[in-house]
Amino acid sequence: MTTDPLILLIEDELHIRRFLRAVLTAHRYRLIEAATAAEGLVAAQQQPALVILDLGLPDLDGLEVMRRLRTESQIPIVVLSARGQEGDKVAALELGADDYVTKPFNVDELLARLRATLRRAMRPRGESAPVFTAGSLRVDLANGQVSVAGRMVYLTPTEYRLLAELVRHAGKVLTHRDLLRAVWGLEYENESQYLRVYMGQLRHKLEENPARPRLLRTEPGVGYRLLTDDPDGPSHAAHHQAAESMP
Ligand code: CA
């Protein structure tokens, strides 16, 4: 058996640290706690498996902490941000954050994000399974074939490039700019309306109910995420219903 993953929690609010300490230790994570950016940057030398980083810290902007952590390592970072700070989330993702959770957060959602981020981190860089499946969707990247519930779906080249980009980063949020650069090119990075149109088309072709997408999720103000089945976590339906949340 491998040892329990070590998580560094950088968060100034004591009640959130206490709460997360209880939750994370109950789920067999080991924890280092830091109440300031300065403590966090020192604690990062202990090489935790993942960092949970609050963006609102007393001594240094969380984005600056991100920047400093990223100059030293590729350690997975999940950001905690307050509601309404979409700009900060986008900035954090562009600085290399692996994911974010918005306060007040749902515990099951946070745990699912941690598991998914740790799983992705253990996979060799750039490697993705040649065949992706989630729900009734199947995408064969080697052959460029897409099917839903066993039926082949025809995608235009741009739709396919957009889907393939989401598949290659399945489970991770991609910002509007990430997707526009990857699919259309650098000069299109501000053309968010392209994305809206093409995501709409993909949902019509791939989702059972395009108005309530289950796989191609909008992350408001940030970007899009292709959901994956989380084999060791609660179902996505279940964690939206979970009542436990943190103020
Ligand atoms: Ca804070």
mmCIF file of C-alpha atoms and ligand atoms in Angstrom:
data_model
loop_
_atom_site.group_PDB
_atom_site.id
_atom_site.type_symbol
_atom_site.label_atom_id
_atom_site.label_comp_id
_atom_site.label_asym_id
_atom_site.label_seq_id
_atom_site.Cartn_x
_atom_site.Cartn_y
_atom_site.Cartn_z
ATOM 1 C CA MET A 1 0.000 0.000 0.000
ATOM 2 C CA THR A 2 1.286 3.485 -0.798
ATOM 3 C CA THR A 3 1.356 6.106 1.918
ATOM 4 C CA ASP A 4 -1.552 8.508 2.255
ATOM 5 C CA PRO A 5 -1.103 11.610 0.069
ATOM 6 C CA LEU A 6 0.314 14.663 1.813
ATOM 7 C CA ILE A 7 -1.694 17.832 1.206
ATOM 8 C CA LEU A 8 -0.542 21.372 1.960
ATOM 9 C CA LEU A 9 -3.446 23.647 2.892
ATOM 10 C CA ILE A 10 -2.675 27.383 2.649
ATOM 11 C CA GLU A 11 -5.690 29.161 4.155
ATOM 12 C CA ASP A 12 -5.857 32.005 6.673
ATOM 13 C CA GLU A 13 -9.366 31.346 7.975
ATOM 14 C CA LEU A 14 -9.152 29.140 11.053
ATOM 15 C CA HIS A 15 -12.677 27.723 10.793
ATOM 16 C CA ILE A 16 -12.067 26.560 7.227
ATOM 17 C CA ARG A 17 -8.738 24.988 8.219
ATOM 18 C CA ARG A 18 -10.406 23.156 11.119
ATOM 19 C CA PHE A 19 -13.204 21.977 8.897
ATOM 20 C CA LEU A 20 -10.864 20.756 6.146
ATOM 21 C CA ARG A 21 -8.568 19.129 8.688
ATOM 22 C CA ALA A 22 -11.499 17.025 9.913
ATOM 23 C CA VAL A 23 -12.668 16.152 6.391
ATOM 24 C CA LEU A 24 -9.272 15.434 4.864
ATOM 25 C CA THR A 25 -7.903 13.364 7.732
ATOM 26 C CA ALA A 26 -11.169 11.373 7.751
ATOM 27 C CA HIS A 27 -10.463 10.624 4.082
ATOM 28 C CA ARG A 28 -6.924 9.417 4.797
ATOM 29 C CA TYR A 29 -5.008 12.439 3.590
ATOM 30 C CA ARG A 30 -2.075 13.719 5.601
ATOM 31 C CA LEU A 31 -2.104 17.468 6.068
ATOM 32 C CA ILE A 32 0.291 20.360 6.551
ATOM 33 C CA GLU A 33 -1.451 23.631 7.433
ATOM 34 C CA ALA A 34 -0.228 27.131 6.677
ATOM 35 C CA ALA A 35 -2.118 30.280 7.732
ATOM 36 C CA THR A 36 -0.083 32.703 5.625
ATOM 37 C CA ALA A 37 1.548 32.773 2.207
ATOM 38 C CA ALA A 38 4.984 32.936 3.837
ATOM 39 C CA GLU A 39 4.338 29.788 5.903
ATOM 40 C CA GLY A 40 2.888 28.095 2.838
ATOM 41 C CA LEU A 41 5.907 28.788 0.644
ATOM 42 C CA VAL A 42 8.199 27.365 3.334
ATOM 43 C CA ALA A 43 5.965 24.318 3.848
ATOM 44 C CA ALA A 44 5.967 23.647 0.096
ATOM 45 C CA GLN A 45 9.609 22.536 0.506
ATOM 46 C CA GLN A 46 8.238 19.368 2.157
ATOM 47 C CA GLN A 47 7.059 18.290 -1.313
ATOM 48 C CA PRO A 48 3.372 17.646 -0.692
ATOM 49 C CA ALA A 49 1.425 15.711 -3.337
ATOM 50 C CA LEU A 50 -0.986 18.625 -3.792
ATOM 51 C CA VAL A 51 -1.558 22.194 -2.564
ATOM 52 C CA ILE A 52 -4.946 23.682 -1.685
ATOM 53 C CA LEU A 53 -4.414 27.428 -2.006
ATOM 54 C CA ASP A 54 -6.767 30.150 -0.792
ATOM 55 C CA LEU A 55 -6.452 33.205 -3.020
ATOM 56 C CA GLY A 56 -7.295 35.710 -0.262
ATOM 57 C CA LEU A 57 -4.321 35.611 2.074
ATOM 58 C CA PRO A 58 -3.259 38.344 4.538
ATOM 59 C CA ASP A 59 0.401 38.730 3.594
ATOM 60 C CA LEU A 60 0.577 38.087 -0.161
ATOM 61 C CA ASP A 61 -1.877 37.774 -3.040
ATOM 62 C CA GLY A 62 -2.699 34.114 -3.680
ATOM 63 C CA LEU A 63 -1.905 34.653 -7.370
ATOM 64 C CA GLU A 64 1.616 35.693 -6.395
ATOM 65 C CA VAL A 65 1.898 32.515 -4.306
ATOM 66 C CA MET A 66 0.820 30.565 -7.419
ATOM 67 C CA ARG A 67 3.474 32.273 -9.479
ATOM 68 C CA ARG A 68 6.192 31.471 -6.930
ATOM 69 C CA LEU A 69 5.119 27.848 -6.498
ATOM 70 C CA ARG A 70 5.100 27.411 -10.272
ATOM 71 C CA THR A 71 8.623 28.743 -10.678
ATOM 72 C CA GLU A 72 9.817 25.878 -8.495
ATOM 73 C CA SER A 73 7.617 22.931 -9.332
ATOM 74 C CA GLN A 74 4.737 21.371 -11.226
ATOM 75 C CA ILE A 75 3.036 20.387 -7.978
ATOM 76 C CA PRO A 76 -0.751 20.103 -8.451
ATOM 77 C CA ILE A 77 -2.580 23.161 -7.087
ATOM 78 C CA VAL A 78 -6.305 23.446 -6.375
ATOM 79 C CA VAL A 79 -7.345 27.030 -5.712
ATOM 80 C CA LEU A 80 -10.031 28.131 -3.241
ATOM 81 C CA SER A 81 -11.656 31.367 -4.288
ATOM 82 C CA ALA A 82 -14.591 33.440 -3.135
ATOM 83 C CA ARG A 83 -17.764 33.679 -5.160
ATOM 84 C CA GLY A 84 -17.727 36.405 -7.790
ATOM 85 C CA GLN A 85 -13.968 36.345 -8.341
ATOM 86 C CA GLU A 86 -14.112 34.807 -11.812
ATOM 87 C CA GLY A 87 -11.240 36.992 -12.975
ATOM 88 C CA ASP A 88 -8.998 35.563 -10.252
ATOM 89 C CA LYS A 89 -9.961 32.001 -11.158
ATOM 90 C CA VAL A 90 -9.063 32.583 -14.784
ATOM 91 C CA ALA A 91 -5.772 34.215 -13.775
ATOM 92 C CA ALA A 92 -4.985 31.290 -11.445
ATOM 93 C CA LEU A 93 -5.734 28.732 -14.175
ATOM 94 C CA GLU A 94 -3.558 30.625 -16.624
ATOM 95 C CA LEU A 95 -0.741 30.670 -14.073
ATOM 96 C CA GLY A 96 -0.986 26.891 -13.938
ATOM 97 C CA ALA A 97 -3.571 26.052 -11.265
ATOM 98 C CA ASP A 98 -4.986 22.582 -11.883
ATOM 99 C CA ASP A 99 -8.481 23.333 -10.670
ATOM 100 C CA TYR A 100 -10.494 25.582 -8.398
ATOM 101 C CA VAL A 101 -13.332 25.302 -5.918
ATOM 102 C CA THR A 102 -15.534 28.277 -5.095
ATOM 103 C CA LYS A 103 -16.409 29.131 -1.489
ATOM 104 C CA PRO A 104 -18.834 28.247 -0.050
ATOM 105 C CA PHE A 105 -17.850 24.828 -1.324
ATOM 106 C CA ASN A 106 -19.428 21.442 -1.313
ATOM 107 C CA VAL A 107 -17.248 18.859 0.469
ATOM 108 C CA ASP A 108 -17.977 16.026 -1.941
ATOM 109 C CA GLU A 109 -17.126 18.293 -4.839
ATOM 110 C CA LEU A 110 -13.827 19.316 -3.246
ATOM 111 C CA LEU A 111 -12.907 15.682 -2.534
ATOM 112 C CA ALA A 112 -13.773 14.683 -6.111
ATOM 113 C CA ARG A 113 -11.600 17.506 -7.453
ATOM 114 C CA LEU A 114 -8.683 16.457 -5.236
ATOM 115 C CA ARG A 115 -8.926 12.828 -6.362
ATOM 116 C CA ALA A 116 -9.187 13.802 -10.021
ATOM 117 C CA THR A 117 -6.250 16.224 -9.766
ATOM 118 C CA LEU A 118 -4.053 13.671 -8.000
ATOM 119 C CA ARG A 119 -4.967 11.042 -10.589
ATOM 120 C CA ARG A 120 -4.094 13.352 -13.479
ATOM 121 C CA ALA A 121 -0.814 14.270 -11.777
ATOM 122 C CA MET A 122 0.214 10.617 -11.581
ATOM 123 C CA ARG A 123 -0.290 10.151 -15.299
ATOM 124 C CA PRO A 124 2.799 10.843 -17.397
ATOM 125 C CA ARG A 125 2.724 14.327 -18.927
ATOM 126 C CA GLY A 126 0.838 14.637 -22.183
ATOM 127 C CA GLU A 127 -0.370 11.066 -22.138
ATOM 128 C CA SER A 128 -4.059 10.393 -22.572
ATOM 129 C CA ALA A 129 -5.944 7.205 -23.220
ATOM 130 C CA PRO A 130 -6.481 6.656 -26.962
ATOM 131 C CA VAL A 131 -10.156 5.978 -26.314
ATOM 132 C CA PHE A 132 -12.140 8.213 -24.001
ATOM 133 C CA THR A 133 -15.539 7.188 -22.685
ATOM 134 C CA ALA A 134 -17.947 8.972 -20.359
ATOM 135 C CA GLY A 135 -21.596 8.064 -20.112
ATOM 136 C CA SER A 136 -22.720 7.117 -23.615
ATOM 137 C CA LEU A 137 -19.987 9.191 -25.315
ATOM 138 C CA ARG A 138 -17.003 7.426 -26.883
ATOM 139 C CA VAL A 139 -14.155 9.333 -28.531
ATOM 140 C CA ASP A 140 -11.416 7.417 -30.321
ATOM 141 C CA LEU A 141 -8.548 9.899 -30.681
ATOM 142 C CA ALA A 142 -6.409 7.501 -32.709
ATOM 143 C CA ASN A 143 -9.037 7.136 -35.441
ATOM 144 C CA GLY A 144 -10.880 10.418 -34.987
ATOM 145 C CA GLN A 145 -14.176 8.636 -34.409
ATOM 146 C CA VAL A 146 -16.948 9.795 -32.108
ATOM 147 C CA SER A 147 -20.025 7.847 -31.127
ATOM 148 C CA VAL A 148 -22.943 8.275 -28.750
ATOM 149 C CA ALA A 149 -24.688 5.162 -27.429
ATOM 150 C CA GLY A 150 -22.987 3.105 -30.138
ATOM 151 C CA ARG A 151 -24.046 5.338 -33.025
ATOM 152 C CA MET A 152 -21.394 7.194 -35.015
ATOM 153 C CA VAL A 153 -21.622 10.980 -34.851
ATOM 154 C CA TYR A 154 -20.290 13.176 -37.626
ATOM 155 C CA LEU A 155 -18.432 16.265 -36.417
ATOM 156 C CA THR A 156 -17.012 19.091 -38.509
ATOM 157 C CA PRO A 157 -13.213 19.460 -38.278
ATOM 158 C CA THR A 158 -13.517 22.430 -35.892
ATOM 159 C CA GLU A 159 -16.055 20.656 -33.689
ATOM 160 C CA TYR A 160 -13.743 17.657 -33.566
ATOM 161 C CA ARG A 161 -10.687 19.746 -32.657
ATOM 162 C CA LEU A 162 -12.646 21.393 -29.851
ATOM 163 C CA LEU A 163 -13.873 18.049 -28.529
ATOM 164 C CA ALA A 164 -10.406 16.475 -28.823
ATOM 165 C CA GLU A 165 -8.897 19.350 -26.824
ATOM 166 C CA LEU A 166 -11.477 18.823 -24.068
ATOM 167 C CA VAL A 167 -10.858 15.054 -24.151
ATOM 168 C CA ARG A 168 -7.099 15.518 -23.839
ATOM 169 C CA HIS A 169 -7.740 17.535 -20.656
ATOM 170 C CA ALA A 170 -10.806 15.619 -19.508
ATOM 171 C CA GLY A 171 -11.902 16.572 -16.015
ATOM 172 C CA LYS A 172 -9.918 19.825 -16.023
ATOM 173 C CA VAL A 173 -11.360 23.288 -16.578
ATOM 174 C CA LEU A 174 -10.071 24.916 -19.726
ATOM 175 C CA THR A 175 -10.397 28.695 -19.917
ATOM 176 C CA HIS A 176 -12.006 30.372 -22.917
ATOM 177 C CA ARG A 177 -8.571 31.581 -23.919
ATOM 178 C CA ASP A 178 -6.979 28.084 -23.608
ATOM 179 C CA LEU A 179 -9.596 26.664 -25.951
ATOM 180 C CA LEU A 180 -9.580 29.511 -28.451
ATOM 181 C CA ARG A 181 -5.781 29.379 -28.722
ATOM 182 C CA ALA A 182 -5.664 25.603 -29.059
ATOM 183 C CA VAL A 183 -8.491 25.243 -31.583
ATOM 184 C CA TRP A 184 -8.526 28.506 -33.551
ATOM 185 C CA GLY A 185 -5.091 29.980 -32.859
ATOM 186 C CA LEU A 186 -3.483 32.783 -30.865
ATOM 187 C CA GLU A 187 -5.120 35.613 -32.799
ATOM 188 C CA TYR A 188 -8.569 34.317 -31.798
ATOM 189 C CA GLU A 189 -7.996 34.273 -28.047
ATOM 190 C CA ASN A 190 -10.664 36.896 -27.329
ATOM 191 C CA GLU A 191 -13.341 35.586 -29.690
ATOM 192 C CA SER A 192 -15.495 33.908 -27.045
ATOM 193 C CA GLN A 193 -18.557 33.901 -29.303
ATOM 194 C CA TYR A 194 -16.882 31.258 -31.535
ATOM 195 C CA LEU A 195 -16.716 28.979 -28.558
ATOM 196 C CA ARG A 196 -20.316 29.536 -27.556
ATOM 197 C CA VAL A 197 -21.486 28.644 -31.061
ATOM 198 C CA TYR A 198 -19.324 25.526 -31.372
ATOM 199 C CA MET A 199 -20.051 24.308 -27.829
ATOM 200 C CA GLY A 200 -23.745 24.650 -28.665
ATOM 201 C CA GLN A 201 -23.239 22.521 -31.784
ATOM 202 C CA LEU A 202 -21.274 19.875 -29.888
ATOM 203 C CA ARG A 203 -23.954 19.684 -27.208
ATOM 204 C CA HIS A 204 -26.641 19.217 -29.841
ATOM 205 C CA LYS A 205 -24.731 16.334 -31.341
ATOM 206 C CA LEU A 206 -23.455 14.705 -28.151
ATOM 207 C CA GLU A 207 -25.770 15.492 -25.245
ATOM 208 C CA GLU A 208 -29.046 13.736 -24.571
ATOM 209 C CA ASN A 209 -30.498 17.077 -23.481
ATOM 210 C CA PRO A 210 -28.400 19.941 -24.929
ATOM 211 C CA ALA A 211 -30.140 22.459 -22.659
ATOM 212 C CA ARG A 212 -28.946 20.539 -19.571
ATOM 213 C CA PRO A 213 -25.555 19.222 -20.592
ATOM 214 C CA ARG A 214 -24.188 16.398 -18.456
ATOM 215 C CA LEU A 215 -20.745 16.102 -20.033
ATOM 216 C CA LEU A 216 -19.846 19.417 -21.666
ATOM 217 C CA ARG A 217 -20.129 21.712 -18.669
ATOM 218 C CA THR A 218 -20.009 25.499 -18.602
ATOM 219 C CA GLU A 219 -17.850 26.960 -15.839
ATOM 220 C CA PRO A 220 -19.460 30.394 -15.555
ATOM 221 C CA GLY A 221 -17.132 33.269 -16.309
ATOM 222 C CA VAL A 222 -14.180 30.875 -16.717
ATOM 223 C CA GLY A 223 -14.489 28.270 -19.446
ATOM 224 C CA TYR A 224 -15.584 24.698 -20.065
ATOM 225 C CA ARG A 225 -14.937 21.268 -18.621
ATOM 226 C CA LEU A 226 -15.555 17.813 -20.025
ATOM 227 C CA LEU A 227 -16.743 15.723 -17.103
ATOM 228 C CA THR A 228 -15.331 12.255 -16.599
ATOM 229 C CA ASP A 229 -16.835 9.379 -14.715
ATOM 230 C CA ASP A 230 -15.247 9.379 -11.293
ATOM 231 C CA PRO A 231 -14.938 5.686 -10.434
ATOM 232 C CA ASP A 232 -13.934 6.157 -6.787
ATOM 233 C CA GLY A 233 -16.076 9.197 -6.089
ATOM 234 C CA PRO A 234 -19.744 10.012 -5.681
ATOM 235 C CA SER A 235 -21.774 10.339 -8.858
ATOM 236 C CA HIS A 236 -22.006 13.851 -10.233
ATOM 237 C CA ALA A 237 -25.737 13.847 -9.593
ATOM 238 C CA ALA A 238 -25.123 12.942 -5.956
ATOM 239 C CA HIS A 239 -22.733 15.718 -5.138
ATOM 240 C CA HIS A 240 -24.997 18.394 -6.443
ATOM 241 C CA GLN A 241 -27.571 17.205 -3.959
ATOM 242 C CA ALA A 242 -25.223 16.904 -1.003
ATOM 243 C CA ALA A 243 -26.286 19.290 1.715
ATOM 244 C CA GLU A 244 -22.960 19.693 3.486
ATOM 245 C CA SER A 245 -21.304 22.941 2.523
ATOM 246 C CA MET A 246 -19.063 25.480 4.096
ATOM 247 C CA PRO A 247 -19.992 29.129 4.622
HETATM 248 CA CA CA B 1 -8.838 33.981 2.969
#
